[in-house]
Coordinates of N, CA and C in Angstrom, one line a residue:
X9 N 18.7 -12.5 -9.0 CA 19.2 -12.5 -7.6 C 20.0 -11.0 -7.7
X10 N 19.7 -10.2 -8.6 CA 20.6 -8.6 -8.6 C 19.4 -7.9 -8.2
X11 N 18.2 -8.4 -8.4 CA 17.3 -7.4 -7.9 C 16.9 -7.3 -6.3
X12 N 17.0 -8.5 -6.2 CA 16.8 -8.6 -4.3 C 18.4 -8.4 -3.9
X13 N 19.5 -8.4 -3.9 CA 20.4 -7.5 -4.0 C 20.0 -6.3 -3.8
X14 N 19.9 -5.8 -4.9 CA 19.4 -4.2 -4.7 C 18.3 -3.6 -4.3
X15 N 17.5 -4.3 -4.0 CA 16.7 -4.1 -2.8 C 17.4 -4.0 -1.2
X16 N 17.7 -5.2 -1.2 CA 18.3 -5.3 0.1 C 19.4 -3.9 0.6
X17 N 20.4 -3.8 -0.5 CA 21.3 -3.1 -0.1 C 20.8 -1.3 -0.4
X18 N 19.4 -1.2 -1.1 CA 18.4 -0.2 -0.9 C 17.9 0.3 0.3
X19 N 17.4 -0.6 1.1 CA 17.1 -0.8 2.4 C 18.1 -0.6 3.5
X20 N 19.3 -1.5 3.3 CA 20.0 -1.3 4.3 C 20.6 0.2 4.4
X21 N 21.0 0.7 3.3 CA 21.6 1.9 2.9 C 20.6 3.3 3.6
X22 N 19.3 3.0 3.4 CA 18.5 3.6 4.0 C 18.5 3.8 5.5
X23 N 18.2 2.4 6.2 CA 18.4 2.2 7.8 C 19.7 2.9 8.2
X24 N 21.2 2.7 7.5 CA 22.3 3.2 7.8 C 22.4 4.7 8.0
X25 N 22.1 5.3 6.8 CA 21.7 7.2 6.7 C 21.2 7.3 7.8
X26 N 20.0 6.8 8.1 CA 19.1 7.3 9.2 C 19.7 7.2 10.7
X27 N 20.5 6.1 10.6 CA 21.5 5.4 11.8 C 22.5 6.8 11.8
X28 N 23.0 6.8 11.1 CA 24.3 8.1 11.1 C 23.7 9.3 11.6
X29 N 22.5 9.7 10.9 CA 21.9 11.1 11.0 C 21.4 11.1 12.7
X30 N 20.8 10.1 13.2 CA 20.5 9.8 14.2 C 21.6 10.1 15.4
X31 N 22.7 9.6 15.0 CA 23.8 9.7 15.8 C 24.5 11.0 16.2
X32 N 24.4 11.9 15.2 CA 24.8 13.0 14.6 C 24.1 14.2 15.5
X33 N 22.6 13.9 15.4 CA 21.6 14.8 15.8 C 21.5 14.6 17.2
X34 N 21.3 13.5 17.6 CA 21.1 13.2 19.4 C 19.5 12.5 19.5
X35 N 19.4 12.0 20.6 CA 18.3 11.4 21.1 C 17.0 12.5 20.8
X36 N 17.0 13.8 21.3 CA 15.7 14.3 21.4 C 15.2 14.9 19.9
X37 N 16.4 15.2 18.9 CA 16.0 15.6 17.5 C 15.4 14.4 16.7
X38 N 15.9 13.2 17.1 CA 15.6 11.9 16.5 C 14.0 11.7 17.0
X39 N 13.7 11.8 18.2 CA 12.5 11.5 18.9 C 11.7 12.7 18.1
X40 N 12.2 13.8 17.5 CA 11.3 14.9 17.3 C 11.2 14.2 15.7
X41 N 11.8 13.8 15.3 CA 11.8 13.5 13.4 C 10.7 12.0 13.5
X42 N 10.8 11.1 14.8 CA 9.8 9.7 14.7 C 8.4 10.3 14.7
X43 N 8.5 11.7 15.9 CA 7.0 12.2 16.0 C 6.4 12.6 14.7
X44 N 7.3 13.4 13.9 CA 7.3 13.9 12.8 C 6.3 13.1 11.7
X45 N 7.3 11.7 11.3 CA 7.2 11.1 10.7 C 5.4 10.4 11.2
X46 N 5.3 10.1 12.3 CA 3.7 9.4 12.8 C 2.6 10.5 12.6
X47 N 3.3 11.8 12.9 CA 1.9 12.7 12.7 C 1.6 12.8 11.5
X48 N 2.4 12.7 10.2 CA 2.2 12.9 9.0 C 1.6 11.6 8.3
X49 N 1.8 10.4 9.3 CA 1.2 9.1 9.0 C -0.5 9.5 9.1
X50 N -0.6 9.7 10.4 CA -2.0 9.7 11.1 C -2.6 11.1 10.1
X51 N -1.7 12.3 9.8 CA -2.9 13.2 9.0 C -3.0 12.8 7.7
X52 N -1.9 12.0 6.9 CA -2.4 11.5 5.9 C -3.7 10.5 5.8
X53 N -3.3 9.6 6.8 CA -4.8 8.9 7.2 C -6.1 9.7 7.0
X54 N -6.1 10.5 7.9 CA -7.3 11.5 8.0 C -7.6 12.3 6.7
X55 N -6.7 13.2 6.1 CA -6.7 13.6 5.0 C -7.5 12.9 3.8
X56 N -7.1 12.0 3.9 CA -7.6 10.6 2.7 C -8.8 10.0 2.9
X57 N -9.1 9.8 4.4 CA -10.3 9.3 4.5 C -11.4 10.5 4.3
X58 N -11.0 11.6 4.7 CA -12.0 13.0 4.4 C -12.1 13.4 3.0
X59 N -11.2 13.4 2.2 CA -11.4 14.1 1.0 C -11.3 12.7 -0.4
X60 N -10.5 11.7 0.0 CA -10.3 11.3 -1.2 C -11.2 11.0 -2.3
X61 N -12.4 10.3 -1.5 CA -13.7 9.8 -2.3 C -14.3 10.7 -3.2
X62 N -14.4 11.8 -3.1 CA -14.7 13.0 -4.1 C -14.5 12.9 -5.2
X63 N -13.5 12.2 -5.6 CA -13.1 12.0 -6.8 C -13.7 10.9 -7.6
X64 N -14.0 10.2 -7.0 CA -14.6 8.6 -7.4 C -15.5 9.1 -8.6
X65 N -16.4 9.7 -8.7 CA -17.3 9.8 -9.7 C -16.7 10.4 -10.8
X66 N -15.8 11.0 -10.4 CA -14.7 11.5 -12.2 C -14.1 10.3 -12.5
X67 N -13.5 9.7 -11.7 CA -12.8 8.5 -12.0 C -13.2 7.1 -12.4
X68 N -14.5 6.9 -12.2 CA -15.3 5.5 -12.2 C -15.7 5.6 -13.8
X69 N -15.9 6.2 -14.4 CA -15.9 5.6 -15.8 C -15.0 5.2 -16.7
X70 N -13.9 5.7 -16.2 CA -12.3 5.3 -17.0 C -11.9 4.1 -16.3
X71 N -11.9 4.3 -15.2 CA -12.0 2.5 -14.6 C -12.7 1.6 -15.0
X72 N -14.1 1.9 -15.3 CA -14.9 0.7 -15.5 C -14.8 0.5 -16.9
X73 N -14.3 1.3 -18.2 CA -14.1 1.0 -19.0 C -13.0 0.1 -19.4
X74 N -11.9 0.2 -18.7 CA -10.9 -0.7 -18.5 C -11.2 -1.8 -17.9
X75 N -11.4 -1.9 -16.6 CA -11.8 -3.2 -15.9 C -13.0 -4.3 -16.3
X76 N -14.1 -3.8 -17.0 CA -15.3 -4.4 -17.1 C -14.6 -5.7 -18.0
X77 N -14.2 -5.8 -19.3 CA -13.8 -6.4 -20.0 C -12.7 -8.0 -19.3
X78 N -11.8 -6.9 -18.0 CA -10.7 -7.6 -17.9 C -11.2 -8.6 -16.6
X79 N -12.4 -8.2 -15.6 CA -13.2 -9.0 -15.0 C -13.7 -10.0 -15.5
X80 N -14.3 -9.9 -16.6 CA -14.9 -10.8 -17.3 C -14.0 -12.1 -17.6
X81 N -13.0 -11.6 -18.5 CA -12.1 -12.7 -18.8 C -11.3 -13.3 -17.5
X82 N -11.3 -12.6 -16.3 CA -10.8 -13.1 -15.6 C -11.7 -14.2 -14.6
X83 N -12.8 -13.9 -14.7 CA -13.8 -14.7 -14.1 C -14.1 -15.8 -14.9
X84 N -14.2 -15.5 -16.5 CA -14.3 -16.7 -17.1 C -12.6 -17.7 -16.9
X85 N -12.1 -17.5 -16.9 CA -10.8 -18.1 -16.4 C -11.0 -18.9 -14.9
X86 N -11.2 -18.3 -14.0 CA -11.3 -18.8 -12.5 C -12.4 -19.8 -12.8
X87 N -13.4 -19.3 -13.6 CA -14.4 -20.7 -13.5 C -14.4 -21.9 -14.3
X88 N -13.2 -21.8 -14.9 CA -12.4 -22.7 -15.7 C -13.1 -22.8 -17.2
X89 N -13.6 -21.9 -17.8 CA -13.7 -21.7 -19.1 C -12.4 -21.7 -20.1
X90 N -12.7 -22.3 -21.4 CA -11.5 -22.2 -22.3 C -11.6 -21.2 -23.1
X91 N -10.5 -20.3 -23.5 CA -11.0 -19.6 -24.6 C -10.4 -19.9 -25.9
X92 N -11.1 -19.6 -27.2 CA -10.4 -20.2 -28.3 C -9.3 -19.4 -28.9
X93 N -8.8 -19.8 -29.9 CA -7.7 -19.1 -30.6 C -7.4 -17.7 -30.4
X94 N -9.1 -17.1 -30.4 CA -8.9 -15.4 -30.5 C -9.2 -15.0 -29.2
X95 N -9.0 -15.7 -27.8 CA -9.3 -15.0 -26.6 C -10.6 -15.2 -26.5
X96 N -11.7 -15.6 -27.2 CA -13.3 -15.5 -26.8 C -13.6 -17.0 -26.2
X97 N -14.7 -16.5 -25.4 CA -15.6 -18.1 -24.4 C -16.3 -18.3 -24.9
X98 N -16.9 -17.6 -25.7 CA -18.2 -18.2 -26.2 C -19.2 -18.6 -25.0
X99 N -19.3 -18.1 -23.9 CA -20.4 -18.2 -22.7 C -21.7 -17.8 -23.3
X100 N -22.6 -18.8 -23.2 CA -24.0 -18.4 -23.4 C -24.7 -17.6 -22.5
X101 N -24.4 -17.9 -20.9 CA -24.8 -17.0 -19.8 C -24.1 -16.0 -19.7
X102 N -24.8 -14.6 -19.1 CA -24.2 -13.8 -18.5 C -23.2 -14.2 -17.3
X103 N -22.2 -13.5 -17.1 CA -21.4 -13.8 -15.5 C -22.5 -13.2 -14.5
X104 N -23.5 -12.3 -14.4 CA -23.9 -12.1 -13.4 C -24.8 -13.5 -13.3
X105 N -25.4 -14.0 -14.4 CA -26.3 -15.3 -14.2 C -25.2 -16.7 -13.8
X106 N -24.2 -16.7 -14.1 CA -23.4 -17.7 -13.7 C -23.2 -17.8 -12.2
X107 N -23.2 -16.4 -11.7 CA -22.7 -16.1 -10.3 C -23.5 -16.4 -9.4
X108 N -25.1 -16.5 -9.9 CA -26.0 -16.3 -9.1 C -26.2 -18.2 -8.9
X109 N -25.7 -18.9 -9.6 CA -25.6 -20.5 -9.0 C -24.3 -20.6 -8.2
X110 N -23.1 -19.8 -8.3 CA -21.6 -20.4 -7.8 C -21.3 -18.9 -7.3
X111 N -22.3 -18.5 -6.4 CA -21.7 -17.1 -5.5 C -20.5 -17.0 -4.8
X112 N -20.0 -18.3 -4.7 CA -18.7 -18.5 -3.7 C -17.6 -18.1 -4.5
X113 N -17.7 -18.2 -6.0 CA -16.8 -18.1 -6.6 C -16.0 -16.4 -6.9
X114 N -17.2 -15.6 -6.4 CA -16.7 -14.4 -6.7 C -15.9 -13.7 -5.7
X115 N -15.6 -13.8 -4.6 CA -14.3 -13.6 -4.0 C -13.0 -13.6 -5.2
X116 N -13.2 -15.2 -5.3 CA -11.5 -15.7 -6.0 C -11.8 -14.7 -7.4
X117 N -12.9 -14.4 -8.0 CA -12.8 -13.3 -9.1 C -12.3 -12.1 -9.1
X118 N -12.7 -11.8 -8.0 CA -12.4 -10.2 -7.5 C -11.0 -10.3 -7.1
X119 N -10.3 -11.5 -6.3 CA -9.1 -11.3 -5.7 C -8.0 -11.5 -6.9
X120 N -8.3 -11.9 -8.3 CA -7.4 -12.3 -9.2 C -7.5 -11.2 -10.2
X121 N -8.8 -10.8 -9.8 CA -8.8 -9.1 -11.1 C -7.7 -8.0 -10.4
X122 N -7.7 -8.2 -9.4 CA -7.0 -7.3 -8.4 C -5.4 -7.7 -8.9
X123 N -4.9 -8.9 -8.6 CA -3.9 -9.6 -8.4 C -3.2 -9.3 -9.9
X124 N -4.2 -9.7 -10.9 CA -3.6 -9.3 -12.6 C -3.5 -7.8 -12.8
X125 N -3.8 -7.0 -11.7 CA -3.2 -5.5 -11.9 C -2.2 -5.5 -11.3
X126 N -1.6 -6.3 -10.7 CA 0.1 -6.0 -9.9 C 0.2 -5.9 -8.5
X127 N -1.3 -6.0 -8.2 CA -1.2 -5.7 -6.6 C -0.7 -6.9 -5.7
X128 N 0.1 -7.3 -5.2 CA 0.0 -8.2 -4.0 C -0.8 -8.7 -3.3
X129 N -0.7 -10.0 -2.4 CA -2.1 -10.6 -2.1 C -2.5 -9.9 -0.8
X130 N -1.6 -9.2 0.3 CA -2.5 -8.8 1.2 C -3.4 -7.3 0.7
X131 N -2.7 -6.8 -0.4 CA -3.9 -5.4 -0.8 C -5.0 -6.5 -1.7
X132 N -4.5 -7.4 -2.6 CA -5.8 -7.9 -3.3 C -6.8 -8.5 -2.5
X133 N -6.5 -9.2 -1.3 CA -7.1 -10.0 -0.5 C -8.2 -8.6 0.2
X134 N -7.5 -7.7 0.4 CA -8.2 -7.0 1.4 C -9.4 -6.4 0.6
X135 N -9.0 -6.1 -0.7 CA -9.6 -5.1 -1.5 C -10.7 -6.4 -2.5
X136 N -10.5 -7.8 -2.2 CA -11.6 -8.6 -2.7 C -12.7 -8.5 -1.7
X137 N -12.3 -9.0 -0.4 CA -12.9 -8.6 0.8 C -14.1 -7.4 0.7
X138 N -13.7 -6.4 0.6 CA -14.2 -5.0 0.4 C -15.4 -4.9 -0.8
X139 N -15.0 -5.6 -1.8 CA -15.5 -5.9 -3.3 C -17.0 -6.8 -3.1
X140 N -16.8 -8.0 -2.4 CA -17.8 -8.6 -2.0 C -18.9 -8.4 -0.9
X141 N -18.7 -7.6 0.1 CA -19.3 -6.9 0.9 C -20.0 -5.9 0.3
X142 N -19.4 -5.1 -0.6 CA -19.7 -4.4 -1.2 C -21.2 -4.5 -2.3
X143 N -21.1 -5.9 -3.0 CA -21.8 -6.9 -3.6 C -23.1 -6.9 -2.6
X144 N -22.8 -7.4 -1.7 CA -23.7 -8.1 -0.5 C -24.8 -6.5 -0.4
X145 N -24.0 -5.7 0.2 CA -24.8 -4.6 1.0 C -25.4 -3.7 -0.3
X146 N -25.4 -3.8 -1.5 CA -25.5 -2.8 -2.3 C -26.4 -3.8 -3.7
X147 N -26.4 -4.9 -3.5 CA -27.2 -5.9 -4.5 C -26.2 -5.1 -6.1
X148 N -25.2 -5.0 -5.8 CA -24.4 -4.9 -7.2 C -23.7 -6.2 -7.8
X149 N -23.6 -5.5 -9.0 CA -23.0 -6.8 -9.7 C -21.6 -6.8 -9.6
X150 N -21.0 -7.9 -9.8 CA -19.1 -8.1 -9.5 C -18.5 -7.1 -10.4
X151 N -19.2 -6.9 -11.5 CA -18.4 -5.6 -12.1 C -18.2 -4.5 -11.4
X152 N -19.7 -4.1 -10.9 CA -19.7 -2.7 -10.6 C -19.0 -2.5 -9.2
X153 N -19.1 -3.8 -8.3 CA -18.3 -3.7 -7.1 C -16.5 -3.7 -7.0
X154 N -16.0 -4.6 -8.2 CA -14.8 -4.3 -8.5 C -14.2 -3.0 -8.8
X155 N -15.2 -2.4 -9.8 CA -14.8 -1.2 -10.2 C -14.6 -0.2 -9.1
X156 N -15.9 -0.4 -8.4 CA -16.1 0.6 -7.3 C -14.9 0.7 -6.4
X157 N -14.4 -0.5 -5.8 CA -13.5 -0.7 -4.9 C -12.0 -0.1 -5.3
X158 N -12.3 -0.5 -6.5 CA -10.4 -0.2 -7.6 C -10.8 1.6 -7.3
X159 N -11.8 2.0 -7.3 CA -11.7 3.4 -7.3 C -11.2 4.1 -6.4
X160 N -11.8 3.5 -5.3 CA -11.8 4.0 -3.6 C -10.2 3.6 -3.4
X161 N -10.0 2.5 -3.8 CA -8.1 2.0 -3.4 C -7.3 3.1 -4.3
X162 N -7.5 3.8 -5.3 CA -6.9 4.5 -6.5 C -6.9 5.8 -5.6
X163 N -8.0 6.2 -5.3 CA -8.2 7.6 -4.7 C -7.1 7.6 -3.4
X164 N -7.8 7.0 -2.3 CA -7.6 6.7 -1.0 C -5.9 6.5 -1.0
X165 N -5.4 5.6 -1.7 CA -3.9 5.3 -1.1 C -3.4 6.7 -2.1
X166 N -3.6 6.9 -3.2 CA -3.0 8.3 -3.9 C -3.2 9.3 -3.1
X167 N -4.0 9.8 -2.5 CA -4.7 10.6 -1.5 C -3.6 10.5 -0.4
X168 N -3.5 9.2 0.1 CA -2.5 9.0 1.4 C -0.9 9.4 1.2
X169 N -0.8 8.9 -0.1 CA 0.9 9.2 -0.3 C 0.9 10.6 -0.4
X170 N 0.3 11.5 -1.3 CA 0.6 13.0 -1.7 C 0.4 13.6 -0.6
X171 N -0.6 13.5 0.6 CA -0.8 14.0 1.9 C 0.4 13.5 2.7
X172 N 1.1 12.9 2.8 CA 2.0 12.4 3.3 C 3.3 12.9 3.2
X173 N 4.0 12.8 2.1 CA 4.7 13.9 1.4 C 4.5 15.4 2.0
X174 N 3.3 15.8 1.4 CA 3.1 17.1 1.7 C 3.5 17.4 3.4
X175 N 2.6 16.8 4.5 CA 2.6 16.7 5.3 C 4.1 16.5 6.1
X176 N 4.5 15.6 6.0 CA 6.3 15.7 6.2 C 7.2 16.6 5.8
X177 N 7.2 17.2 4.6 CA 7.8 18.0 4.3 C 7.6 19.4 5.3
X178 N 6.4 19.6 5.1 CA 5.9 21.0 5.7 C 6.5 20.9 7.1
X179 N 6.3 19.8 8.2 CA 6.5 19.6 9.4 C 8.3 19.4 9.6
X180 N 9.3 18.9 8.8 CA 10.4 18.5 8.6 C 10.8 20.4 8.8
X181 N 9.9 20.7 7.6 CA 10.8 22.4 7.5 C 10.4 23.1 8.8
X182 N 9.7 23.0 9.4 CA 9.3 23.9 10.4 C 9.9 23.4 11.9
X183 N 9.8 22.1 12.2 CA 11.4 22.1 13.2 C 12.6 22.1 13.0
X184 N 13.0 22.4 11.7 CA 14.3 22.5 11.5 C 14.2 24.3 11.1
X185 N 13.1 24.7 11.2 CA 13.8 26.2 11.1 C 14.4 26.9 12.2
X186 N 14.5 26.5 13.4 CA 15.4 27.2 14.2 C 16.6 26.8 14.3
X187 N 16.9 25.7 13.6 CA 18.3 25.1 13.1 C 19.0 25.1 14.4
X188 N 18.5 24.3 15.7 CA 19.0 24.2 16.8 C 19.5 22.8 16.8
X189 N 20.3 22.4 17.7 CA 20.6 20.9 18.1 C 20.8 20.5 19.5
X190 N 19.5 19.9 20.1 CA 19.2 19.7 21.5 C 20.2 18.2 21.7
X191 N 20.6 18.6 22.6 CA 21.8 17.8 23.1 C 21.5 17.6 24.8
X192 N 21.4 16.3 25.2 CA 21.5 16.3 27.1 C 22.9 16.2 26.9
X193 N 22.9 17.1 27.8 CA 24.2 17.5 28.8 C 24.7 16.8 29.6
X194 N 25.9 16.4 29.9 CA 26.6 15.4 30.8 C 26.7 14.1 30.3
X195 N 25.6 13.6 29.4 CA 25.6 12.3 29.0 C 26.0 12.1 27.8
X196 N 27.1 12.2 27.3 CA 26.8 12.2 25.8 C 26.8 10.8 25.2
X197 N 27.4 10.1 25.6 CA 27.1 8.7 25.2 C 26.0 8.0 25.2
X198 N 25.2 8.6 26.2 CA 23.6 8.0 26.0 C 22.9 8.6 25.1
X199 N 23.3 10.4 24.9 CA 22.5 11.3 23.6 C 23.0 10.5 22.6
X200 N 24.4 10.1 22.2 CA 24.8 9.6 20.9 C 24.1 8.2 20.6
X201 N 24.1 7.4 21.5 CA 23.7 5.8 21.6 C 21.7 6.1 21.0
X202 N 21.3 6.9 22.3 CA 20.0 7.0 22.1 C 19.5 7.5 20.6
X203 N 20.2 8.7 20.1 CA 20.1 8.9 18.8 C 20.2 8.2 17.7
X204 N 21.3 7.1 18.0 CA 21.4 6.3 16.8 C 20.2 5.0 16.9
X205 N 20.0 4.5 18.1 CA 19.1 3.7 18.2 C 17.6 4.2 17.3
X206 N 17.4 5.8 18.0 CA 15.8 6.1 17.3 C 16.5 6.1 15.9
X207 N 17.5 6.7 15.3 CA 17.8 6.7 13.9 C 17.8 5.5 13.1
X208 N 17.9 4.1 13.7 CA 17.7 2.8 13.3 C 16.0 2.8 12.8
X209 N 15.5 3.3 14.1 CA 14.0 3.0 14.1 C 13.5 4.0 12.9
X210 N 14.1 5.1 13.0 CA 13.4 6.1 12.0 C 14.1 5.3 10.5
X211 N 14.5 4.9 10.2 CA 15.1 4.0 9.0 C 14.0 2.8 8.6
X212 N 13.8 2.1 9.6 CA 12.7 0.9 9.6 C 11.4 1.9 9.4
X213 N 10.9 2.6 9.5 CA 9.9 3.5 9.2 C 10.3 3.9 7.9
X214 N 10.7 4.5 7.3 CA 10.8 4.9 6.0 C 11.0 3.5 5.4
X215 N 12.0 2.8 5.6 CA 11.8 1.6 4.8 C 10.6 0.8 4.7
X216 N 9.3 0.7 5.8 CA 8.6 0.0 5.9 C 7.4 1.0 4.4
X217 N 7.8 2.2 4.7 CA 6.7 3.3 3.8 C 7.2 2.2 2.3
X218 N 8.4 2.4 2.0 CA 8.9 1.9 0.9 C 8.4 0.4 0.5
X219 N 8.3 -0.2 1.3 CA 8.0 -1.7 1.4 C 6.3 -1.9 0.8
X220 N 5.8 -1.2 1.8 CA 4.4 -0.9 1.4 C 4.0 -0.4 0.1
X221 N 4.7 0.9 -0.7 CA 4.4 1.0 -1.6 C 5.0 -0.1 -2.9
X222 N 5.8 -0.7 -2.6 CA 6.0 -1.7 -3.7 C 5.5 -2.7 -3.9
X223 N 4.4 -3.0 -2.8 CA 3.2 -4.0 -2.9 C 2.3 -3.8 -3.9
X224 N 2.1 -2.4 -4.7 CA 1.5 -2.0 -5.6 C 2.3 -2.4 -7.2
X225 N 3.3 -2.7 -6.8 CA 4.3 -2.8 -8.6 C 4.4 -4.2 -8.6
X226 N 3.4 -5.1 -8.4 CA 3.6 -6.7 -9.0 C 4.1 -6.8 -10.4
X227 N 3.7 -6.1 -11.2 CA 3.7 -6.0 -12.5 C 5.1 -6.0 -13.1
X228 N 5.7 -4.9 -12.2 CA 7.3 -4.6 -12.5 C 8.3 -5.5 -11.4
X229 N 7.8 -5.4 -10.4 CA 8.4 -6.2 -8.9 C 7.7 -7.7 -8.7
X230 N 7.6 -8.8 -8.9 CA 6.5 -10.0 -8.6 C 6.8 -10.3 -7.0
X231 N 5.9 -10.1 -6.6 CA 5.6 -10.7 -4.9 C 7.0 -11.6 -4.3
X232 N 6.8 -12.7 -5.1 CA 7.7 -13.3 -4.5 C 9.5 -12.9 -4.6
X233 N 9.4 -11.9 -5.8 CA 10.9 -11.9 -5.8 C 11.2 -10.6 -4.3
X234 N 10.1 -9.7 -3.9 CA 10.2 -9.1 -3.0 C 10.6 -9.8 -1.5
X235 N 9.6 -10.7 -1.5 CA 9.7 -12.0 -0.3 C 11.3 -12.4 -0.1
X236 N 11.7 -12.5 -1.3 CA 13.1 -13.5 -1.4 C 14.3 -12.3 -0.9
X237 N 13.8 -11.0 -0.7 CA 14.9 -10.2 -0.6 C 14.8 -10.0 1.2
X238 N 15.8 -10.6 1.9 CA 16.0 -10.6 3.2 C 15.4 -9.6 4.1
X239 N 15.5 -8.7 3.7 CA 15.7 -7.6 4.3 C 14.1 -6.8 4.2
X240 N 13.8 -7.0 3.1 CA 12.0 -6.8 2.7 C 11.4 -7.7 3.3
X241 N 11.5 -8.8 3.6 CA 10.8 -9.8 3.7 C 10.6 -9.6 5.4
X242 N 12.0 -9.4 6.3 CA 12.0 -9.0 7.9 C 10.9 -8.2 8.0
X243 N 10.8 -6.9 7.1 CA 10.2 -5.6 7.2 C 8.6 -6.0 6.7
X244 N 8.3 -6.7 5.9 CA 7.0 -7.2 5.6 C 6.3 -7.9 6.9
X245 N 7.2 -8.8 7.6 CA 6.9 -9.7 8.7 C 6.6 -8.6 10.2
X246 N 7.3 -7.7 9.7 CA 7.0 -7.0 11.2 C 5.8 -6.2 10.9
X247 N 5.2 -5.7 9.5 CA 4.3 -4.7 9.4 C 4.3 -3.6 10.3
X248 N 4.8 -2.8 10.4 CA 5.3 -1.8 11.1 C 4.1 -0.6 11.3
X249 N 3.2 -0.3 10.0 CA 2.7 0.3 9.4 C 1.2 0.4 9.6
X250 N 0.9 -1.1 10.1 CA -0.5 -1.1 10.4 C -1.0 -0.7 11.0
X251 N -0.4 0.3 11.9 CA -1.7 1.0 12.9 C -1.5 2.3 12.5
X252 N -1.2 2.9 11.0 CA -1.4 4.2 10.5 C -2.1 4.1 8.9
X253 N -1.9 2.8 8.6 CA -2.5 2.7 7.5 C -3.6 1.9 7.6
X254 N -4.8 2.1 7.3 CA -6.1 1.4 7.3 C -7.2 1.8 6.4
X255 N -6.7 1.6 5.1 CA -7.8 1.8 4.1 C -9.2 0.9 4.0

């Protein structure tokens, strides 16, 4: 209960602060800040699509060394094999041979391999679909597919976050260099209330980014806990970032 309360308070605090800032700055500066966020999201998507995959060859050996035994253990567990007291499965066939007779199990193995890393269901499902497609298109083993898609995800999502922070910081600095406060003349109440409304939307965008990031923290923050936080669940259901973040 304490964790969900903290999450709700943090998200509500972000919305309230952004609403107050929007009220003070007015509707025009509020619109400019929303545009900065949207441009930063689109720019981060473009930069990550363009450059992130260059890192995969360097990352792949490390990820493979960590993931191969984990995927095999996950696969045997999903397939119903029981380990002994030492955690050994004592399976006579290789995982590839088993999956040749049970190809329908591949997606569930990929999905649980990602979920066991702490990824929430939407991310794990998306990556599992990509891993199965990779297996089909490249005649690859499940170990290779899981590793390759995980490397893509690490580099893409990591590149997206870094690019967004960089672009947002640079653009915010640029738009604030003149240090001007644009106000609509003669209609102060419209200016204030419009700025307040846009400030609320800005806060929702920031909260959506934060909730999106929390979907990678399942080991520390279980998915059910996040969904029990009313504000976070409401934001998850609205999915405001789906048009900007497409891995």
